[in-house]
mmCIF file of C-alpha atoms and ligand atoms in Angstrom:
data_model
loop_
_atom_site.group_PDB
_atom_site.id
_atom_site.type_symbol
_atom_site.label_atom_id
_atom_site.label_comp_id
_atom_site.label_asym_id
_atom_site.label_seq_id
_atom_site.Cartn_x
_atom_site.Cartn_y
_atom_site.Cartn_z
ATOM 1 C CA MET A 1 94.469 88.189 84.804
ATOM 2 C CA ALA A 2 90.906 88.606 86.073
ATOM 3 C CA ILE A 3 90.243 92.184 87.070
ATOM 4 C CA ASN A 4 86.851 92.993 88.556
ATOM 5 C CA LYS A 5 87.151 96.763 88.726
ATOM 6 C CA VAL A 6 89.688 99.532 88.079
ATOM 7 C CA GLY A 7 89.623 102.918 89.815
ATOM 8 C CA ILE A 8 91.079 106.106 88.341
ATOM 9 C CA ILE A 9 91.596 109.198 90.528
ATOM 10 C CA GLY A 10 91.587 112.413 88.492
ATOM 11 C CA SER A 11 89.600 112.780 85.273
ATOM 12 C CA GLY A 12 91.921 115.192 83.460
ATOM 13 C CA LEU A 13 93.907 114.544 80.311
ATOM 14 C CA MET A 14 95.647 111.402 81.585
ATOM 15 C CA GLY A 15 92.937 109.966 83.850
ATOM 16 C CA THR A 16 90.442 110.174 80.986
ATOM 17 C CA GLY A 17 92.789 108.467 78.532
ATOM 18 C CA ILE A 18 93.746 105.693 80.967
ATOM 19 C CA ALA A 19 90.093 105.085 81.893
ATOM 20 C CA PHE A 20 89.110 104.981 78.233
ATOM 21 C CA VAL A 21 91.790 102.478 77.195
ATOM 22 C CA THR A 22 90.958 100.302 80.232
ATOM 23 C CA ALA A 23 87.235 100.294 79.410
ATOM 24 C CA ARG A 24 88.006 99.610 75.759
ATOM 25 C CA GLN A 25 90.404 96.704 76.343
ATOM 26 C CA LEU A 26 88.950 95.015 79.443
ATOM 27 C CA GLU A 27 85.427 93.917 80.194
ATOM 28 C CA THR A 28 85.543 95.477 83.595
ATOM 29 C CA GLU A 29 83.948 98.307 85.494
ATOM 30 C CA VAL A 30 86.024 101.496 85.535
ATOM 31 C CA VAL A 31 85.315 104.135 88.171
ATOM 32 C CA VAL A 32 86.647 107.643 87.541
ATOM 33 C CA VAL A 33 86.748 110.093 90.456
ATOM 34 C CA ASP A 34 87.278 113.856 90.427
ATOM 35 C CA VAL A 35 86.575 116.809 92.709
ATOM 36 C CA ALA A 36 83.916 118.616 90.652
ATOM 37 C CA ASP A 37 81.180 117.551 88.277
ATOM 38 C CA LYS A 38 82.412 119.860 85.495
ATOM 39 C CA PHE A 39 85.645 117.814 85.241
ATOM 40 C CA LEU A 40 83.705 114.548 85.073
ATOM 41 C CA GLN A 41 81.389 115.914 82.378
ATOM 42 C CA LYS A 42 84.370 117.014 80.310
ATOM 43 C CA SER A 43 85.946 113.582 80.778
ATOM 44 C CA ARG A 44 82.768 111.805 79.658
ATOM 45 C CA ALA A 45 82.489 114.069 76.598
ATOM 46 C CA SER A 46 86.063 113.387 75.614
ATOM 47 C CA MET A 47 85.571 109.596 76.022
ATOM 48 C CA GLU A 48 82.460 109.840 73.833
ATOM 49 C CA ALA A 49 84.486 111.716 71.225
ATOM 50 C CA MET A 50 87.231 109.043 71.299
ATOM 51 C CA ALA A 51 84.579 106.310 70.959
ATOM 52 C CA SER A 52 82.981 108.124 67.989
ATOM 53 C CA ARG A 53 86.367 108.475 66.283
ATOM 54 C CA ALA A 54 86.923 104.722 66.657
ATOM 55 C CA VAL A 55 83.577 104.094 64.937
ATOM 56 C CA GLU A 56 84.392 106.558 62.124
ATOM 57 C CA LYS A 57 87.740 104.818 61.577
ATOM 58 C CA GLY A 58 85.989 101.421 61.387
ATOM 59 C CA GLN A 59 87.797 100.182 64.521
ATOM 60 C CA ALA A 60 84.553 99.344 66.341
ATOM 61 C CA THR A 61 80.828 99.114 65.766
ATOM 62 C CA ARG A 62 78.591 101.799 67.245
ATOM 63 C CA GLU A 63 77.348 99.231 69.817
ATOM 64 C CA GLN A 64 80.884 98.214 70.879
ATOM 65 C CA ALA A 65 81.982 101.823 71.295
ATOM 66 C CA ALA A 66 78.857 102.629 73.323
ATOM 67 C CA THR A 67 79.687 99.704 75.651
ATOM 68 C CA TRP A 68 83.136 101.164 76.377
ATOM 69 C CA VAL A 69 81.706 104.403 77.723
ATOM 70 C CA GLN A 70 78.901 102.566 79.570
ATOM 71 C CA ARG A 71 81.557 100.622 81.516
ATOM 72 C CA VAL A 72 82.812 103.865 83.047
ATOM 73 C CA ARG A 73 81.189 105.187 86.195
ATOM 74 C CA PHE A 74 81.884 108.846 87.028
ATOM 75 C CA SER A 75 81.959 109.745 90.707
ATOM 76 C CA LEU A 76 82.747 112.550 93.131
ATOM 77 C CA ASP A 77 83.402 110.102 95.963
ATOM 78 C CA LYS A 78 86.698 108.207 96.293
ATOM 79 C CA LYS A 79 84.844 105.537 98.317
ATOM 80 C CA ASP A 80 83.480 104.279 94.984
ATOM 81 C CA VAL A 81 86.873 102.795 94.056
ATOM 82 C CA ALA A 82 86.692 100.409 97.049
ATOM 83 C CA GLY A 83 86.841 96.800 95.854
ATOM 84 C CA ALA A 84 88.939 97.628 92.775
ATOM 85 C CA ALA A 85 91.893 95.352 91.964
ATOM 86 C CA ILE A 86 93.905 98.345 90.740
ATOM 87 C CA VAL A 87 93.574 102.072 91.426
ATOM 88 C CA ILE A 88 95.581 104.509 89.304
ATOM 89 C CA GLU A 89 96.063 108.053 90.546
ATOM 90 C CA ALA A 90 96.258 110.808 87.903
ATOM 91 C CA VAL A 91 95.875 114.021 89.926
ATOM 92 C CA PRO A 92 98.159 117.022 89.179
ATOM 93 C CA GLU A 93 101.937 116.697 89.569
ATOM 94 C CA ASP A 94 102.097 117.858 93.180
ATOM 95 C CA LEU A 95 103.820 115.634 95.741
ATOM 96 C CA ALA A 96 101.748 116.777 98.748
ATOM 97 C CA LEU A 97 98.489 116.198 96.832
ATOM 98 C CA LYS A 98 99.612 112.758 95.672
ATOM 99 C CA CYS A 99 100.683 111.735 99.211
ATOM 100 C CA LYS A 100 97.333 112.898 100.619
ATOM 101 C CA THR A 101 95.476 110.989 97.893
ATOM 102 C CA PHE A 102 97.426 107.784 98.593
ATOM 103 C CA ALA A 103 96.799 108.060 102.351
ATOM 104 C CA GLU A 104 93.056 108.293 101.591
ATOM 105 C CA LEU A 105 93.161 105.388 99.124
ATOM 106 C CA ASP A 106 95.028 103.257 101.650
ATOM 107 C CA GLU A 107 92.121 103.673 104.069
ATOM 108 C CA LEU A 108 89.460 102.998 101.425
ATOM 109 C CA CYS A 109 90.946 100.039 99.531
ATOM 110 C CA SER A 110 91.526 96.484 100.695
ATOM 111 C CA GLY A 111 95.081 95.257 101.266
ATOM 112 C CA ASP A 112 95.023 93.370 97.935
ATOM 113 C CA THR A 113 94.488 96.470 95.841
ATOM 114 C CA MET A 114 97.480 97.660 93.811
ATOM 115 C CA LEU A 115 97.838 101.439 94.128
ATOM 116 C CA ALA A 116 99.542 103.049 91.141
ATOM 117 C CA THR A 117 100.634 106.604 90.441
ATOM 118 C CA ASN A 118 100.832 108.151 86.992
ATOM 119 C CA THR A 119 103.427 110.652 88.178
ATOM 120 C CA THR A 120 105.783 111.918 85.500
ATOM 121 C CA GLY A 121 108.756 112.026 87.817
ATOM 122 C CA LEU A 122 107.939 112.442 91.521
ATOM 123 C CA PRO A 123 109.403 109.912 93.992
ATOM 124 C CA VAL A 124 107.249 106.780 94.060
ATOM 125 C CA THR A 125 108.960 105.765 97.325
ATOM 126 C CA GLN A 126 107.730 108.938 99.050
ATOM 127 C CA ILE A 127 104.204 108.553 97.653
ATOM 128 C CA ALA A 128 104.191 104.901 98.810
ATOM 129 C CA ALA A 129 105.336 105.985 102.277
ATOM 130 C CA ALA A 130 101.986 107.763 102.725
ATOM 131 C CA THR A 131 100.399 104.293 102.870
ATOM 132 C CA LYS A 132 100.750 101.228 105.089
ATOM 133 C CA ARG A 133 101.353 99.057 101.987
ATOM 134 C CA PRO A 134 104.418 100.510 100.247
ATOM 135 C CA ASP A 135 105.128 97.062 98.747
ATOM 136 C CA ARG A 136 101.864 97.327 96.767
ATOM 137 C CA VAL A 137 102.497 100.819 95.387
ATOM 138 C CA ILE A 138 104.076 101.301 91.949
ATOM 139 C CA GLY A 139 104.498 103.987 89.298
ATOM 140 C CA THR A 140 102.573 103.330 86.071
ATOM 141 C CA HIS A 141 103.643 106.196 83.853
ATOM 142 C CA PHE A 142 101.334 106.294 80.825
ATOM 143 C CA PHE A 143 102.010 108.667 77.953
ATOM 144 C CA ASN A 144 99.733 111.147 76.261
ATOM 145 C CA PRO A 145 97.424 110.278 74.505
ATOM 146 C CA ALA A 146 97.115 107.250 76.773
ATOM 147 C CA ALA A 147 94.730 105.422 74.448
ATOM 148 C CA VAL A 148 97.291 105.553 71.629
ATOM 149 C CA MET A 149 100.795 105.561 73.086
ATOM 150 C CA LYS A 150 102.354 102.107 73.379
ATOM 151 C CA LEU A 151 104.634 102.544 76.392
ATOM 152 C CA VAL A 152 103.973 102.428 80.121
ATOM 153 C CA GLU A 153 107.066 103.124 82.221
ATOM 154 C CA LEU A 154 106.787 101.051 85.423
ATOM 155 C CA VAL A 155 108.615 102.552 88.372
ATOM 156 C CA ARG A 156 109.635 100.592 91.445
ATOM 157 C CA GLY A 157 109.646 102.439 94.736
ATOM 158 C CA CYS A 158 112.187 101.196 97.311
ATOM 159 C CA ALA A 159 109.650 98.749 98.747
ATOM 160 C CA THR A 160 107.669 97.737 95.612
ATOM 161 C CA SER A 161 107.400 93.944 95.527
ATOM 162 C CA ASP A 162 108.271 91.758 92.542
ATOM 163 C CA ALA A 163 104.652 90.541 92.621
ATOM 164 C CA MET A 164 103.394 94.110 92.062
ATOM 165 C CA VAL A 165 105.794 94.636 89.151
ATOM 166 C CA ALA A 166 104.494 91.389 87.610
ATOM 167 C CA LYS A 167 100.870 92.437 88.229
ATOM 168 C CA ALA A 168 101.462 95.846 86.617
ATOM 169 C CA GLN A 169 103.198 94.202 83.630
ATOM 170 C CA GLN A 170 100.239 91.840 83.127
ATOM 171 C CA PHE A 171 97.716 94.639 83.475
ATOM 172 C CA CYS A 172 99.546 96.823 80.952
ATOM 173 C CA ALA A 173 99.900 93.891 78.530
ATOM 174 C CA SER A 174 96.136 93.342 78.778
ATOM 175 C CA LEU A 175 95.719 96.989 77.701
ATOM 176 C CA GLY A 176 97.930 96.280 74.678
ATOM 177 C CA LYS A 177 100.862 98.251 76.117
ATOM 178 C CA GLU A 178 104.607 97.596 76.222
ATOM 179 C CA THR A 179 106.446 98.228 79.488
ATOM 180 C CA ILE A 180 109.911 99.069 80.713
ATOM 181 C CA VAL A 181 110.871 98.717 84.380
ATOM 182 C CA VAL A 182 112.687 101.565 86.104
ATOM 183 C CA GLN A 183 114.621 99.735 88.812
ATOM 184 C CA LYS A 184 115.826 102.813 90.715
ATOM 185 C CA ASP A 185 113.373 105.487 91.824
ATOM 186 C CA PHE A 186 115.419 108.427 90.529
ATOM 187 C CA PRO A 187 113.681 111.753 89.724
ATOM 188 C CA GLY A 188 112.248 111.826 86.214
ATOM 189 C CA PHE A 189 112.781 108.056 85.815
ATOM 190 C CA VAL A 190 114.102 107.415 82.272
ATOM 191 C CA THR A 191 111.790 109.031 79.759
ATOM 192 C CA THR A 192 110.965 112.263 81.642
ATOM 193 C CA ARG A 193 114.592 112.926 82.532
ATOM 194 C CA ILE A 194 115.756 112.555 78.937
ATOM 195 C CA LEU A 195 112.790 114.515 77.551
ATOM 196 C CA ASN A 196 113.429 117.364 80.014
ATOM 197 C CA GLY A 197 116.971 117.783 78.679
ATOM 198 C CA TYR A 198 115.649 117.806 75.109
ATOM 199 C CA PHE A 199 112.972 120.421 75.972
ATOM 200 C CA LEU A 200 115.517 122.585 77.807
ATOM 201 C CA GLU A 201 117.896 122.720 74.846
ATOM 202 C CA ALA A 202 115.032 123.559 72.475
ATOM 203 C CA LEU A 203 113.937 126.376 74.842
ATOM 204 C CA HIS A 204 117.497 127.704 75.061
ATOM 205 C CA CYS A 205 117.733 127.707 71.231
ATOM 206 C CA LEU A 206 114.520 129.773 71.086
ATOM 207 C CA GLU A 207 115.592 132.130 73.907
ATOM 208 C CA GLU A 208 118.969 132.694 72.245
ATOM 209 C CA GLY A 209 117.326 133.449 68.902
ATOM 210 C CA VAL A 210 119.055 130.542 67.184
ATOM 211 C CA ALA A 211 115.885 129.653 65.228
ATOM 212 C CA SER A 212 112.098 130.034 65.416
ATOM 213 C CA ALA A 213 109.922 127.525 67.291
ATOM 214 C CA GLU A 214 108.552 126.359 63.929
ATOM 215 C CA ASP A 215 112.014 125.744 62.479
ATOM 216 C CA ILE A 216 113.282 124.001 65.624
ATOM 217 C CA ASP A 217 110.228 121.708 65.458
ATOM 218 C CA LYS A 218 110.680 121.095 61.735
ATOM 219 C CA GLY A 219 114.386 120.386 62.204
ATOM 220 C CA CYS A 220 113.798 117.879 65.011
ATOM 221 C CA LYS A 221 110.985 116.114 63.136
ATOM 222 C CA LEU A 222 112.966 115.680 59.940
ATOM 223 C CA ALA A 223 116.401 115.128 61.474
ATOM 224 C CA TYR A 224 115.373 112.636 64.165
ATOM 225 C CA ASN A 225 112.292 111.169 62.526
ATOM 226 C CA HIS A 226 110.141 112.306 65.478
ATOM 227 C CA PRO A 227 106.409 112.694 64.796
ATOM 228 C CA MET A 228 106.320 116.020 66.689
ATOM 229 C CA GLY A 229 108.821 118.750 67.456
ATOM 230 C CA PRO A 230 109.684 119.796 71.043
ATOM 231 C CA PHE A 231 107.399 122.860 71.083
ATOM 232 C CA GLU A 232 104.456 120.954 69.633
ATOM 233 C CA LEU A 233 105.053 118.297 72.274
ATOM 234 C CA MET A 234 105.313 120.854 75.107
ATOM 235 C CA ASP A 235 101.974 122.335 73.989
ATOM 236 C CA LEU A 236 100.410 118.849 73.997
ATOM 237 C CA VAL A 237 101.753 117.961 77.456
ATOM 238 C CA GLY A 238 100.758 121.356 78.909
ATOM 239 C CA LEU A 239 103.258 124.041 79.871
ATOM 240 C CA GLU A 240 102.286 123.910 83.574
ATOM 241 C CA THR A 241 103.226 120.233 83.660
ATOM 242 C CA VAL A 242 106.473 120.788 81.717
ATOM 243 C CA LEU A 243 107.494 123.554 84.153
ATOM 244 C CA ALA A 244 106.532 121.524 87.250
ATOM 245 C CA VAL A 245 108.682 118.620 86.058
ATOM 246 C CA SER A 246 111.571 120.926 85.197
ATOM 247 C CA GLN A 247 111.451 122.547 88.649
ATOM 248 C CA ASP A 248 111.403 119.151 90.324
ATOM 249 C CA LEU A 249 114.410 117.885 88.341
ATOM 250 C CA TYR A 250 116.256 121.149 89.090
ATOM 251 C CA SER A 251 115.762 120.578 92.823
ATOM 252 C CA SER A 252 117.308 117.098 92.447
ATOM 253 C CA PHE A 253 120.015 117.507 89.797
ATOM 254 C CA GLY A 254 120.850 121.214 90.124
ATOM 255 C CA GLU A 255 122.178 123.583 87.493
ATOM 256 C CA ARG A 256 121.997 121.249 84.488
ATOM 257 C CA CYS A 257 118.204 121.138 84.888
ATOM 258 C CA ARG A 258 117.546 124.831 85.677
ATOM 259 C CA PRO A 259 114.072 125.648 84.223
ATOM 260 C CA SER A 260 113.933 127.963 81.234
ATOM 261 C CA VAL A 261 113.037 131.604 81.976
ATOM 262 C CA LEU A 262 110.914 131.727 78.805
ATOM 263 C CA LEU A 263 108.857 128.712 79.908
ATOM 264 C CA ARG A 264 108.313 130.235 83.353
ATOM 265 C CA GLN A 265 107.175 133.534 81.773
ATOM 266 C CA MET A 266 104.732 131.724 79.519
ATOM 267 C CA VAL A 267 103.226 129.707 82.360
ATOM 268 C CA ASN A 268 102.872 132.872 84.458
ATOM 269 C CA ALA A 269 101.218 134.653 81.521
ATOM 270 C CA GLY A 270 98.807 131.714 81.259
ATOM 271 C CA ARG A 271 98.027 131.941 84.978
ATOM 272 C CA LEU A 272 97.190 135.630 84.464
ATOM 273 C CA GLY A 273 94.663 134.552 81.845
ATOM 274 C CA ARG A 274 96.609 135.777 78.830
ATOM 275 C CA LYS A 275 95.943 133.597 75.816
ATOM 276 C CA ALA A 276 99.510 134.118 74.636
ATOM 277 C CA GLY A 277 100.748 132.068 77.589
ATOM 278 C CA GLN A 278 98.829 128.930 76.661
ATOM 279 C CA GLY A 279 101.130 127.390 74.098
ATOM 280 C CA PHE A 280 104.113 128.014 71.893
ATOM 281 C CA TYR A 281 102.148 128.301 68.703
ATOM 282 C CA SER A 282 99.748 130.984 69.955
ATOM 283 C CA TYR A 283 102.792 132.649 71.550
ATOM 284 C CA ALA A 284 104.848 132.549 68.360
ATOM 285 C CA ALA A 285 101.929 133.853 66.289
ATOM 286 C CA LYS A 286 101.258 136.810 68.595
ATOM 287 C CA GLY A 287 104.881 137.757 69.208
ATOM 288 C CA LYS A 288 106.767 137.668 72.485
ATOM 289 C CA ASN A 289 105.190 140.813 73.908
ATOM 290 C CA ALA A 290 101.580 139.936 73.077
HETATM 291 N N1 NAD B 301 99.867 115.763 80.557
HETATM 292 C C1 NAD B 301 100.668 114.799 80.125
HETATM 293 O O1 NAD B 301 101.053 114.730 78.955
HETATM 294 C C2 NAD B 301 101.125 113.740 81.100
HETATM 295 C C3 NAD B 301 101.781 112.594 80.605
HETATM 296 C C4 NAD B 301 102.157 111.590 81.492
HETATM 297 C C5 NAD B 301 101.937 111.735 82.861
HETATM 298 N N2 NAD B 301 101.304 112.877 83.320
HETATM 299 C C6 NAD B 301 101.058 112.964 84.770
HETATM 300 O O2 NAD B 301 99.710 112.537 84.997
HETATM 301 C C7 NAD B 301 99.183 113.252 86.128
HETATM 302 C C8 NAD B 301 97.912 113.966 85.709
HETATM 303 O O3 NAD B 301 98.232 114.859 84.665
HETATM 304 P P1 NAD B 301 97.093 115.489 83.711
HETATM 305 O O4 NAD B 301 97.820 116.115 82.580
HETATM 306 O O5 NAD B 301 96.029 114.483 83.458
HETATM 307 O O6 NAD B 301 96.520 116.625 84.684
HETATM 308 P P2 NAD B 301 95.102 117.393 84.560
HETATM 309 O O7 NAD B 301 95.299 118.677 85.261
HETATM 310 O O8 NAD B 301 94.618 117.361 83.157
HETATM 311 O O9 NAD B 301 94.102 116.460 85.424
HETATM 312 C C9 NAD B 301 94.181 116.317 86.813
HETATM 313 C C10 NAD B 301 92.775 116.069 87.335
HETATM 314 O O10 NAD B 301 92.853 115.720 88.720
HETATM 315 C C11 NAD B 301 91.763 116.321 89.373
HETATM 316 N N3 NAD B 301 92.041 116.396 90.801
HETATM 317 C C12 NAD B 301 92.746 117.331 91.470
HETATM 318 N N4 NAD B 301 92.761 117.037 92.787
HETATM 319 C C13 NAD B 301 92.049 115.890 92.934
HETATM 320 C C14 NAD B 301 91.696 115.091 94.050
HETATM 321 N N5 NAD B 301 92.096 115.400 95.291
HETATM 322 N N6 NAD B 301 90.918 113.996 93.851
HETATM 323 C C15 NAD B 301 90.506 113.663 92.598
HETATM 324 N N7 NAD B 301 90.814 114.381 91.508
HETATM 325 C C16 NAD B 301 91.588 115.482 91.670
HETATM 326 C C17 NAD B 301 91.636 117.681 88.711
HETATM 327 O O11 NAD B 301 90.356 118.262 88.952
HETATM 328 C C18 NAD B 301 91.866 117.317 87.240
HETATM 329 O O12 NAD B 301 90.651 116.986 86.588
HETATM 330 C C19 NAD B 301 100.301 114.183 86.601
HETATM 331 O O13 NAD B 301 101.018 113.556 87.617
HETATM 332 C C20 NAD B 301 101.156 114.370 85.356
HETATM 333 O O14 NAD B 301 102.484 114.708 85.646
HETATM 334 C C21 NAD B 301 100.886 113.864 82.472
#
């Protein structure tokens, strides 16, 4: 599939990873857009670090790795994604923000452009409804770290065409990814919904004093052959994101998805600038009342 240009909206954790893997795998221009220069600078630095690691590991020459980062253009203006074959949105998990972003992209991009959202679990159908091309909107749920993780969960909105599913499958294959297709746009899709239940039970075990975060992680790693335990994974994803997803699933599925009080307290502590709220391991080390 010939792709002239790929646009990425949001240069945070996921946008940076998706832009990097696209620039690494495809000889195409990648335009990354954010709202402030400091985010773009951080994104560039983290792409440079990923490129350097690839050189250290012998996966690329210094020249090849430099080319990857040179393919990425950093911009503060969404107009710069015009002309892209595919635009992937990776702004925070907030439905109103995503709908606003898609309405803007719909105005800026030609009718041929596939508009994709990296949402973890928000309704693709509703995001697509912010545009006049809901048939060309799809969920492309990459996993963190996007340059490493094999899966992309493709999510059909009510109106997503078969042609867009095929286009997304081809694009992901060209990035070296495997895909699954979520046929029904249900909250949390497949992977987020199942992961949320797993996180919730781990949080309840900690809240109820059943075991420490370290022992729950160790137990899950060794018992299930998972590379990380639930608390390590929550720290990697970001507690704000874990809570946002949990609240969204609670509003759809009710009591069985009620967010954990402990998680809410930790996110609020983080918002107040307390270091102890930033992750389970700093939290565990400092004690619950730190
Ligand atoms: N963190 C994860 O592990 C993970 C995994 C899979 C999917 N996701 C999903 O990916 C999306 C992004 O998550 P993230 O962890 O990268 O978030 P993040 O907070 O790290 O990055 C979001 C970026 O979007 C930028 N942004 C905000 N408003 C914008 C706008 N109007 N225009 C352009 N840029 C804007 C922010 O400045 C920030 O740099 C979310 O929907 C999240 O649920 C996250």
